[in-house]
mmCIF file of C-alpha atoms in Angstrom:
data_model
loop_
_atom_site.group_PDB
_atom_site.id
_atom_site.type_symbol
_atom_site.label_atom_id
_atom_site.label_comp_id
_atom_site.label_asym_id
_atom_site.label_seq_id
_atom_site.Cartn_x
_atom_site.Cartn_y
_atom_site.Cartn_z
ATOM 1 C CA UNK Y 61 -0.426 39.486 -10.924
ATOM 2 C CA UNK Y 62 -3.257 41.239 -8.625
ATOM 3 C CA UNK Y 63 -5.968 39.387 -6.882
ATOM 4 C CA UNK Y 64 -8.553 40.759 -9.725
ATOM 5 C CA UNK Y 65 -6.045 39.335 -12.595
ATOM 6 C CA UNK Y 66 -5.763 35.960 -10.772
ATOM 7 C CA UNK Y 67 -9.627 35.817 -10.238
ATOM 8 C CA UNK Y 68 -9.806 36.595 -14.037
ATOM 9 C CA UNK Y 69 -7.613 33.835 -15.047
ATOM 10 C CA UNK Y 70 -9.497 31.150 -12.703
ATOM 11 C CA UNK Y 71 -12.728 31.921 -14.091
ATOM 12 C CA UNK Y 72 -10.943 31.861 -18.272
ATOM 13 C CA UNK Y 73 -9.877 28.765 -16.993
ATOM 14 C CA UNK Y 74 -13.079 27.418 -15.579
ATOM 15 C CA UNK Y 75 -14.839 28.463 -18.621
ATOM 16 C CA UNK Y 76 -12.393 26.552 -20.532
ATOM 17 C CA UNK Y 77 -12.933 23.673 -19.097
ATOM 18 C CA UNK Y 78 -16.597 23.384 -19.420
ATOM 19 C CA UNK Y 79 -16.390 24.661 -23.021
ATOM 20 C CA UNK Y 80 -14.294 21.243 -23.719
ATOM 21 C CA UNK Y 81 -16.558 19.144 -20.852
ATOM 22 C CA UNK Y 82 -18.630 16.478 -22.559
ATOM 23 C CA UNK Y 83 -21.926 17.982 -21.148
ATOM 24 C CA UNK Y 84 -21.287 21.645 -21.346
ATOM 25 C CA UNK Y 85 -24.112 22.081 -24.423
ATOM 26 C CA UNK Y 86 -26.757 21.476 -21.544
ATOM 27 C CA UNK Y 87 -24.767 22.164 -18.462
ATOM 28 C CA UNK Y 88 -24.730 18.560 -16.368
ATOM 29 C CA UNK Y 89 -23.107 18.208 -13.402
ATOM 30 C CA UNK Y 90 -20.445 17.263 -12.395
ATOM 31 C CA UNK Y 91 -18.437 20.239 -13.841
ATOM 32 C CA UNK Y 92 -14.992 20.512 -14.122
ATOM 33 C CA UNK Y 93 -12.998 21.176 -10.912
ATOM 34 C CA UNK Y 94 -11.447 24.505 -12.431
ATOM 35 C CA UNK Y 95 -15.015 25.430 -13.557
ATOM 36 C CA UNK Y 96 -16.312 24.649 -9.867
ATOM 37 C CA UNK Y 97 -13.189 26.308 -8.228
ATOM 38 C CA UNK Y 98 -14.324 29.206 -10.247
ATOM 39 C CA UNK Y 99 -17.700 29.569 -9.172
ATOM 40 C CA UNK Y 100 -16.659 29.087 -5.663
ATOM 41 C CA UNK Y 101 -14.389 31.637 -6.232
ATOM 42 C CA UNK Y 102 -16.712 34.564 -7.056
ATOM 43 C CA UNK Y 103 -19.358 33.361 -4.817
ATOM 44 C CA UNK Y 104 -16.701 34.080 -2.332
ATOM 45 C CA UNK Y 105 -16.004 37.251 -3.154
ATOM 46 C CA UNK Y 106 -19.742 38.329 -3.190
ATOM 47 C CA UNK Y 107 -20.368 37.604 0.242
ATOM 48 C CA UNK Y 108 -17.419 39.349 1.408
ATOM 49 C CA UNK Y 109 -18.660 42.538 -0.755
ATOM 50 C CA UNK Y 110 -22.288 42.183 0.277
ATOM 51 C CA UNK Y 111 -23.524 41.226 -3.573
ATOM 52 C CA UNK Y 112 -26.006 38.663 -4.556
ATOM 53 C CA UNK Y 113 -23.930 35.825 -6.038
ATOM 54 C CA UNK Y 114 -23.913 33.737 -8.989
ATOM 55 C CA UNK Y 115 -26.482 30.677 -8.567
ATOM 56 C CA UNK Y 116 -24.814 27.810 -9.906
ATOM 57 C CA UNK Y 117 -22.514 27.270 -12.951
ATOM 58 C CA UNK Y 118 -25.157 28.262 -15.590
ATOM 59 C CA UNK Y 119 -25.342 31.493 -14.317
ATOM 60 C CA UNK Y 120 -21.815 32.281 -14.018
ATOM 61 C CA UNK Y 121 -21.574 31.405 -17.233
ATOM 62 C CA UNK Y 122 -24.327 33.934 -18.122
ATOM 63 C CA UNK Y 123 -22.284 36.811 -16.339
ATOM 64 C CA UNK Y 124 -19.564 35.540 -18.173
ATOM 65 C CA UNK Y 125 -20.974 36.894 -21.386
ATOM 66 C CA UNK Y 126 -20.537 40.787 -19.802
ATOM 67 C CA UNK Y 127 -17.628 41.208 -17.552
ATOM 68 C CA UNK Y 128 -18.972 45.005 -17.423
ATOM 69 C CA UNK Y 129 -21.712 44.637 -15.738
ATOM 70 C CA UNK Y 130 -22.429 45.827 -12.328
ATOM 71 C CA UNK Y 131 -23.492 42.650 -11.060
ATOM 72 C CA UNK Y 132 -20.082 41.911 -10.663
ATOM 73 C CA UNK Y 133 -18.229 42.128 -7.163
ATOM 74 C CA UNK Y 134 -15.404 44.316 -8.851
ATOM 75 C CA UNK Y 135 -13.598 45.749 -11.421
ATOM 76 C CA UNK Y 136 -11.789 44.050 -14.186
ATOM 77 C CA UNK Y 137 -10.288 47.018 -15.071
ATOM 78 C CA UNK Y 138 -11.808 49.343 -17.509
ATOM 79 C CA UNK Y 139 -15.718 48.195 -17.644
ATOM 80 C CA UNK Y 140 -15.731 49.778 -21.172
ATOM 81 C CA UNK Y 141 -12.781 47.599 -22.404
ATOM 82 C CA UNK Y 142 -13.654 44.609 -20.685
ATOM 83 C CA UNK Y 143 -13.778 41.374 -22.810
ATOM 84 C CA UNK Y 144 -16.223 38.947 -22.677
ATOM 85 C CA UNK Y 145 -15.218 34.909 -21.849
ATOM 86 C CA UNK Y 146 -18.392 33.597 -23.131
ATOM 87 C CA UNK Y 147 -19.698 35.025 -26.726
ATOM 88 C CA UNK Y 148 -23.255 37.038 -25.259
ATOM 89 C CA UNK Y 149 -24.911 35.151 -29.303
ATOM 90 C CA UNK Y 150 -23.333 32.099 -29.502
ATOM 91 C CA UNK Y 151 -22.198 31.086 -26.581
ATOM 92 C CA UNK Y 152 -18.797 29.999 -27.298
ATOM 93 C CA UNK Y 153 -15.589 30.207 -25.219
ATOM 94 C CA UNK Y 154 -13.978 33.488 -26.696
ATOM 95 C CA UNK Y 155 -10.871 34.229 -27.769
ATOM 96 C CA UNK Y 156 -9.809 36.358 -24.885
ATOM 97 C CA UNK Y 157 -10.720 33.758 -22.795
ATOM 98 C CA UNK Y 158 -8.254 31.253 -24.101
ATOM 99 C CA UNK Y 159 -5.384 33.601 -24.180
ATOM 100 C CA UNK Y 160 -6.710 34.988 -20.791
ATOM 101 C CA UNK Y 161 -6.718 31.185 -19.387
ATOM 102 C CA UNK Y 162 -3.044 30.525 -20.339
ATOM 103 C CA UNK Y 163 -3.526 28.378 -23.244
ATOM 104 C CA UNK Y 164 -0.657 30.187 -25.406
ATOM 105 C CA UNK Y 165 1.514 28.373 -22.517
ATOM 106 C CA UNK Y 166 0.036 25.306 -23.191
ATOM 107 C CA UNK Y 167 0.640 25.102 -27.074
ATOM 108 C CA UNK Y 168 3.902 25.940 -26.379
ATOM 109 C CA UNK Y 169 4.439 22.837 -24.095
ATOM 110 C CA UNK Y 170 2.471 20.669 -26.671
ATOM 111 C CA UNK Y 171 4.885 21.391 -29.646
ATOM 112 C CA UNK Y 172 7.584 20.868 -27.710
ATOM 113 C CA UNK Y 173 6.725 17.400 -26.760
ATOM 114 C CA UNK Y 174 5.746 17.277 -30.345
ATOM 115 C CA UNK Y 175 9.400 17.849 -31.499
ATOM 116 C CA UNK Y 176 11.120 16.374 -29.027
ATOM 117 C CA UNK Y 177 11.540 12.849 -30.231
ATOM 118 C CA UNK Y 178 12.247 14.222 -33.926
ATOM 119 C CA UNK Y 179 15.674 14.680 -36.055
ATOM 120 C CA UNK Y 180 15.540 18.691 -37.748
ATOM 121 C CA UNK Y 181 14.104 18.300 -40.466
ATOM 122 C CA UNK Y 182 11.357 15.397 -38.882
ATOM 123 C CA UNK Y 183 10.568 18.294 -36.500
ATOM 124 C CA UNK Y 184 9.669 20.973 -39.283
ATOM 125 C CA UNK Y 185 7.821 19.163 -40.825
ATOM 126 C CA UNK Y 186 5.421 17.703 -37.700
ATOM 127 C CA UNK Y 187 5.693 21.776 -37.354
ATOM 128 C CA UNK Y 188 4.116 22.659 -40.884
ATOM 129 C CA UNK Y 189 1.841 19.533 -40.744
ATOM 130 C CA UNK Y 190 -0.222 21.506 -37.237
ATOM 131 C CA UNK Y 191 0.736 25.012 -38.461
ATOM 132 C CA UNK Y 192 -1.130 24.295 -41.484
ATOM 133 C CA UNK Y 193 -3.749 22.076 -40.444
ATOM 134 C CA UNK Y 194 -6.404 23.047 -37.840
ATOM 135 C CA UNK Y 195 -8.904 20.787 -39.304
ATOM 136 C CA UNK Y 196 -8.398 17.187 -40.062
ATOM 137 C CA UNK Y 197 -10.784 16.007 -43.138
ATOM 138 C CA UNK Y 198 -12.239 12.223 -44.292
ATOM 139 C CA UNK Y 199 -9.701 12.333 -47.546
ATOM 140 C CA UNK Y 200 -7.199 14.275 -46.142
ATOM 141 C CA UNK Y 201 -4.552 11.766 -45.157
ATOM 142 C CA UNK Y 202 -5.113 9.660 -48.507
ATOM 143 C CA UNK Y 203 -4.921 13.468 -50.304
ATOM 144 C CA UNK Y 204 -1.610 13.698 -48.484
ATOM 145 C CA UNK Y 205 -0.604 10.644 -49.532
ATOM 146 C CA UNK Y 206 -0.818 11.567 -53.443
ATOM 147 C CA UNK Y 207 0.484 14.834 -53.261
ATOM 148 C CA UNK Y 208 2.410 15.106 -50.052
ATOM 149 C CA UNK Y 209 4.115 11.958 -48.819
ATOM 150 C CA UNK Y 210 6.175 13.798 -46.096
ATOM 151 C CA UNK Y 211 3.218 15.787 -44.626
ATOM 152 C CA UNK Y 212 1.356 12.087 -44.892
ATOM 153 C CA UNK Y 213 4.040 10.967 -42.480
ATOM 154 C CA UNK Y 214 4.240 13.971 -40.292
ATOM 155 C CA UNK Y 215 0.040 13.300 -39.659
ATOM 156 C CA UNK Y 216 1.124 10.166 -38.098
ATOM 157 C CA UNK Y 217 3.141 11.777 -35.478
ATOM 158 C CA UNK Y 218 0.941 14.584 -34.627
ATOM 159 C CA UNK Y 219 -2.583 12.781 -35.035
ATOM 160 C CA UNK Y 220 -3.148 12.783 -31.605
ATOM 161 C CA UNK Y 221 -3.475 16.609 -31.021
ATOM 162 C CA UNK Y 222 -6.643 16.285 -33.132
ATOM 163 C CA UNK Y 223 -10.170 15.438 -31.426
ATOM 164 C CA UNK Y 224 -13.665 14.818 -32.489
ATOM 165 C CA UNK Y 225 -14.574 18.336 -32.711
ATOM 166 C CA UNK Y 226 -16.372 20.085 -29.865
ATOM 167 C CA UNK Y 227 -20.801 20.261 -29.920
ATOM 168 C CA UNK Y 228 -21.058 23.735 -29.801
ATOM 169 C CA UNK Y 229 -19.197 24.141 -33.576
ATOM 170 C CA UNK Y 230 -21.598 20.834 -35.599
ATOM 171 C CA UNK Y 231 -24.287 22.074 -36.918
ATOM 172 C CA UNK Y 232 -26.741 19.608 -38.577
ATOM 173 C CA UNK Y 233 -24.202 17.024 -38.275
ATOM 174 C CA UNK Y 234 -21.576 19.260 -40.233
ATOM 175 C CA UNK Y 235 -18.305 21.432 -38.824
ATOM 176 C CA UNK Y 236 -17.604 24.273 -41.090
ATOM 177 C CA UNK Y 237 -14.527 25.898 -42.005
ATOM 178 C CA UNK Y 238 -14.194 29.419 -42.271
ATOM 179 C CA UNK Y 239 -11.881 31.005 -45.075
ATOM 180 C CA UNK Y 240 -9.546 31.885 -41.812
ATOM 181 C CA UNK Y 241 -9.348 27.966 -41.687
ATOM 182 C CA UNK Y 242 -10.524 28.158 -38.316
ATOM 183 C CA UNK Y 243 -13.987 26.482 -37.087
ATOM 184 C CA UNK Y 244 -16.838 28.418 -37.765
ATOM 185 C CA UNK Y 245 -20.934 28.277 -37.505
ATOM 186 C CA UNK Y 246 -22.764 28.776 -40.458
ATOM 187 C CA UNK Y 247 -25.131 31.487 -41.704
ATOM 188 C CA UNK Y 248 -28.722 29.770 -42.638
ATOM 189 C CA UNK Y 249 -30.243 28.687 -45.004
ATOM 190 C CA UNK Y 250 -28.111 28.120 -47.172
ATOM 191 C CA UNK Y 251 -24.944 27.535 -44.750
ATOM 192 C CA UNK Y 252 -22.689 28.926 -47.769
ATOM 193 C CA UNK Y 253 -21.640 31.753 -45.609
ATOM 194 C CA UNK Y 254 -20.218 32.341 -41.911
ATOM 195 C CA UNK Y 255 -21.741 33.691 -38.836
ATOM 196 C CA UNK Y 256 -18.950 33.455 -36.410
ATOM 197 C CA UNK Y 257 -15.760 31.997 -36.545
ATOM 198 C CA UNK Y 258 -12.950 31.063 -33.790
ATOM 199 C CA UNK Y 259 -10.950 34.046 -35.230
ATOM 200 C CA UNK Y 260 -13.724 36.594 -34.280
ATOM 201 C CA UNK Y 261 -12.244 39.362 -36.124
ATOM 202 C CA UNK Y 262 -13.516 37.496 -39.384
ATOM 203 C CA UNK Y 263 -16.785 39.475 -40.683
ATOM 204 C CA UNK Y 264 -19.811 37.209 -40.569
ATOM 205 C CA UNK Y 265 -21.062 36.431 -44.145
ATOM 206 C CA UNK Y 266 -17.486 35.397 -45.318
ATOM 207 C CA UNK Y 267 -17.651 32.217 -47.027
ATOM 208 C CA UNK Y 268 -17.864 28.692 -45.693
ATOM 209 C CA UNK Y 269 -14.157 26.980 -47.058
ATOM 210 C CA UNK Y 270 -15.295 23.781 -46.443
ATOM 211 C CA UNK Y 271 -18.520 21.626 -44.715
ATOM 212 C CA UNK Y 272 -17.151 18.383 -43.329
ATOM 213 C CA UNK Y 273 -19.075 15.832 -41.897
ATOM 214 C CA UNK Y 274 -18.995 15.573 -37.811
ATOM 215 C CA UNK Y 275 -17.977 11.924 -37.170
ATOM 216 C CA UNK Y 276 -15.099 12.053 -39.965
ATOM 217 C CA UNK Y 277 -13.343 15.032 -38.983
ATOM 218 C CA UNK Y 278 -11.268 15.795 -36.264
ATOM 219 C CA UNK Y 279 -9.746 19.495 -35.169
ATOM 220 C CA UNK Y 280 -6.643 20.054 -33.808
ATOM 221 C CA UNK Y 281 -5.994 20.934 -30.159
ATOM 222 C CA UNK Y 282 -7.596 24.139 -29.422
ATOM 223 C CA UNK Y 283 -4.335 25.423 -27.817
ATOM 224 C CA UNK Y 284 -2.825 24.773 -31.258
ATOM 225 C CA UNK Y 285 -5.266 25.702 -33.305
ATOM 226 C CA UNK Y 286 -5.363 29.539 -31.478
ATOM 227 C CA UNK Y 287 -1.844 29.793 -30.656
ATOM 228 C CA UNK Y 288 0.030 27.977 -33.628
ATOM 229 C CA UNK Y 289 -2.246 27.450 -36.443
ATOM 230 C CA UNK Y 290 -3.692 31.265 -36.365
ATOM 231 C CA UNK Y 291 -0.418 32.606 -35.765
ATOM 232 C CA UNK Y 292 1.339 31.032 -38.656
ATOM 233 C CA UNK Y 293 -0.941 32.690 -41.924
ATOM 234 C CA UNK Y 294 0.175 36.320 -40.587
ATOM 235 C CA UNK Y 295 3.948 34.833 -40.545
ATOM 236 C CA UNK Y 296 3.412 33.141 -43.720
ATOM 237 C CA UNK Y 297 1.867 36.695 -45.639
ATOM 238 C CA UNK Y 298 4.557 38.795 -44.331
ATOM 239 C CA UNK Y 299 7.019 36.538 -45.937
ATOM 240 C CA UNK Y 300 5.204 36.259 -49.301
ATOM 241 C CA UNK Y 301 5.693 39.707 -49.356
ATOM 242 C CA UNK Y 302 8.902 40.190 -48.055
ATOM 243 C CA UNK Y 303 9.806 37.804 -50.461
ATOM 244 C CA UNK Y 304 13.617 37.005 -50.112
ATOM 245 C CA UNK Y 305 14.405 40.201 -48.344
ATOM 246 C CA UNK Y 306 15.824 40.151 -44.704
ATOM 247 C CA UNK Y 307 16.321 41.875 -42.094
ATOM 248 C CA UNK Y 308 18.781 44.246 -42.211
ATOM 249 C CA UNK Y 309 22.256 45.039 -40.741
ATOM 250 C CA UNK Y 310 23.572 43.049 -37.130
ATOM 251 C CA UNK Y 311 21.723 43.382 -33.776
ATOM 252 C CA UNK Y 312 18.760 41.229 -35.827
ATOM 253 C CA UNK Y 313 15.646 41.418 -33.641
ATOM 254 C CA UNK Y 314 13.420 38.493 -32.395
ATOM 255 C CA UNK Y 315 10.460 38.935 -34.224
ATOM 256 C CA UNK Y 316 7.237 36.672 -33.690
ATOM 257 C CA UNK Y 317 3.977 36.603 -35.163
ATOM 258 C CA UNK Y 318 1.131 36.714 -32.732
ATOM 259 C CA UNK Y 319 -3.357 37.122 -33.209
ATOM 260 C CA UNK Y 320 -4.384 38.051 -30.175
ATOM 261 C CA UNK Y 321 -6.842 40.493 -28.663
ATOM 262 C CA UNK Y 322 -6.130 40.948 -24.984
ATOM 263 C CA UNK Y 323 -3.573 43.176 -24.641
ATOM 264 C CA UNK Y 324 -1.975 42.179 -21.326
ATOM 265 C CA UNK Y 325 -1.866 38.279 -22.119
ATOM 266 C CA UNK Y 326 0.354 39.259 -25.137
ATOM 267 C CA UNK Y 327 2.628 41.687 -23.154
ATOM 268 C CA UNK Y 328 2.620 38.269 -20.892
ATOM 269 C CA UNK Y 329 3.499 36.002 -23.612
ATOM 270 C CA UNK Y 330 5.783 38.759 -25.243
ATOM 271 C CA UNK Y 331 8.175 38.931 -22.431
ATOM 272 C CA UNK Y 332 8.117 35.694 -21.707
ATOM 273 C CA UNK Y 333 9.289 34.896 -25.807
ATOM 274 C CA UNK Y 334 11.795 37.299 -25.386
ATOM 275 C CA UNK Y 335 11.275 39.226 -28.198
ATOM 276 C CA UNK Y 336 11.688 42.463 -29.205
ATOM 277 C CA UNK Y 337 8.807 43.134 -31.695
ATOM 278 C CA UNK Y 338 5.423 41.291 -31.669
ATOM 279 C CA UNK Y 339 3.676 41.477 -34.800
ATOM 280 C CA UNK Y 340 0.093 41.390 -35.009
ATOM 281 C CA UNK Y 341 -1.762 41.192 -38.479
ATOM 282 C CA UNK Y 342 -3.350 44.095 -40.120
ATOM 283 C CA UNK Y 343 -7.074 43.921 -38.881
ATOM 284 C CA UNK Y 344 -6.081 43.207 -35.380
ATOM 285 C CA UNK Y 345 -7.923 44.889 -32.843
ATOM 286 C CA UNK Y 346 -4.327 44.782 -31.447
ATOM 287 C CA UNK Y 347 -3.653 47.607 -33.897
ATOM 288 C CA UNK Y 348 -5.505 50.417 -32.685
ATOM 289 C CA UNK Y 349 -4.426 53.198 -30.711
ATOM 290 C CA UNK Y 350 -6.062 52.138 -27.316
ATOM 291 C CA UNK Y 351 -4.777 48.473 -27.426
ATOM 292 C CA UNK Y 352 -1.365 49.424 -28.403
ATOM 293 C CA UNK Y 353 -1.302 51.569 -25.262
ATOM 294 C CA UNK Y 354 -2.670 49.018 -22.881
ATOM 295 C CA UNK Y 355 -0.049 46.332 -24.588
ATOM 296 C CA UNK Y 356 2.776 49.111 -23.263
ATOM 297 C CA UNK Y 357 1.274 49.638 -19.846
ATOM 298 C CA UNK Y 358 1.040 45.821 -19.222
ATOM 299 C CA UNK Y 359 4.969 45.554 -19.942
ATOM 300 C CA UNK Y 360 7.447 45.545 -17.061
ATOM 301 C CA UNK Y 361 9.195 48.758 -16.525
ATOM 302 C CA UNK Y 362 12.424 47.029 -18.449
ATOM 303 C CA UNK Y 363 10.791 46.173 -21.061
ATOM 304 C CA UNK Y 364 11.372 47.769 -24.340
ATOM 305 C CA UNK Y 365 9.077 45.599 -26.662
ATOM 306 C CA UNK Y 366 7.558 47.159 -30.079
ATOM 307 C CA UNK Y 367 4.061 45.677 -30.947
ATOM 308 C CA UNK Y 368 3.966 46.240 -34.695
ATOM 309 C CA UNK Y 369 1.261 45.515 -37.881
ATOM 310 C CA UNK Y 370 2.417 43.408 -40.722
ATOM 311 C CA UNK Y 371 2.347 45.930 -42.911
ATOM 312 C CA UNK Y 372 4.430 48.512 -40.382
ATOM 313 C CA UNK Y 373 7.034 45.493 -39.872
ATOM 314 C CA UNK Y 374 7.360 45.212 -43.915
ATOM 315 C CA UNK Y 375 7.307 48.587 -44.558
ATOM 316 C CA UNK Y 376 10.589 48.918 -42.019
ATOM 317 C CA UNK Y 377 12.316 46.161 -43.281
ATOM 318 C CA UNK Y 378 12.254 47.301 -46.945
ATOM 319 C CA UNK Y 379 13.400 50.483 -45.583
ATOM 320 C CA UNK Y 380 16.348 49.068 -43.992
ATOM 321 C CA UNK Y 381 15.035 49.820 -40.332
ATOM 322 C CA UNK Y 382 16.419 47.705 -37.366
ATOM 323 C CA UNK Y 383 14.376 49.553 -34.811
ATOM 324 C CA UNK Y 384 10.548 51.401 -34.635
#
């Protein structure tokens, strides 16, 4: 990893942090020690380059929004490509910041303490319970009860990886849902619609799935929630589709399902699976021309891993492909 990479992770990670710190809405001190190592950090490397730096927290956190700017002390690579860690409207952690701060690494770690304790099948099911399950309702364990008694006693196992949610996402005492079943702010007046969502790639004005109320709902881990949760509706379309078909002939590759929009944390993650194709759903940014490139440059020079669309991986498979 270069010195710019590593300075980009400790300031994803710093971000992070404050973005789950009890006073990040209004930015009280004391801050989280990665979010302080982080400042320290760039201030740093602004006095060795000469460059006014950040004063304080809050306006790292305001650079944050534009890693292209010049006000920067260097390059993260291509300014036009650049993403953001902080969202420049609503001032959420992004997406590329969590994938950019490690936190695939960390769900990982999570499910396998999850599991660990569990026979087979008591381990698939604590999987399906957080793969399907980002947001924790007031009438969702006595719904679970009536119509799921298994998934009612995988909840008890796993209810720990779900928090009060986080104060940037209530709004008028509400968390919304977004069709993606991800957290999302609502549109006003009405609320019936979504302005942003955790996803990101969702288009504001998609509806609002559901409008819980703040201090009887709980969300899953955010780790989880990007990493497992997301994840798991591409893996579950591509296999409505595919219906009982399978992958063809011997020398079966390791296929896994990953949403993601930095390319060089998924070549990261990628290698580190072991897999051989890394499937990103349709309306990935992921998917275009530029990314896809950027995903191949970031892979060691041994690597020979395919990023691939749903639809590209379904359209091979019915045509008996092993390879593409």
């Amino acid at each position: 990893m270069t010195d710019t990479a590593k300075l980009l992770a400790h300031l994803a990670r710093g971000v992070h942090a404050l973005s789950c710190h009890d006073g990040s809405g209004s930015m009280v001190p004391p801050y989280p020690g990665e979010t302080q190592y982080a400042l320290d950090s760039i201030v740093l490397e602004c006095l060795f380059a000469g460059r006014t730096p950040p004063a304080g927290v809050p306006e790292l956190i305001q650079w944050c929004t534009d890693l292209t700017s010049r006000r920067w002390p260097f390059s993260f690579g291509e300014r036009h490509s650049a993403p953001p860690l902080v969202s420049p409207v609503h001032r959420t952690r992004t997406r590329a910041c969590a994938e950019l701060a490690g936190l695939a690494a960390v769900a990982a770690e999570l499910m396998t303490e999850l599991t660990s304790d569990a026979s087979a099948a008591e381990a698939a099911a604590r999987r399906r319970f957080v793969r399907s399950h980002a947001v924790v309702g007031p009438d969702t364990h006595r719904r679970l009860l009536m119509d799921d008694p298994d998934a009612a006693t995988a909840y008890r196992f796993v209810k720990d990886l779900y928090r009060p949610p986080p104060a940037e996402w209530v709004f008028r005492g509400k968390i919304a849902v977004c069709e993606c079943g991800l957290l999302a702010l609502p549109d006003t007046p009405d609320e019936r619609f979504t302005a942003w969502c955790e996803r990101e790639t969702c288009h504001p004005g998609k509806p609002v799935k559901h409008r819980l109320p703040v201090t009887r709902t709980l969300v899953l881990d955010p780790s989880l929630r990007l990493f497992v949760s997301l994840p798991a509706k591409a893996e579950e379309r591509f296999h409505r589709d595919l219906a009982t078909t399978a992958l063809p002939g011997t020398g079966i590759p390791v296929v896994r399902f990953y949403d993601r929009v930095v390319p060089s944390a998924l070549a990261h993650d990628a290698v580190s699976d072991r897999v051989d194709i890394a499937v990103v759903p349709d309306d990935s940014a992921m998917a275009l021309p530029e990314r896809r490139e950027a995903f191949r440059a970031a892979l060691p020079p041994e690597a020979r891993i395919v990023i691939s669309t749903e639809s590209e991986l379904l359209t091979n498979v019915a045509a008996g492909r092993k390879e593409f």
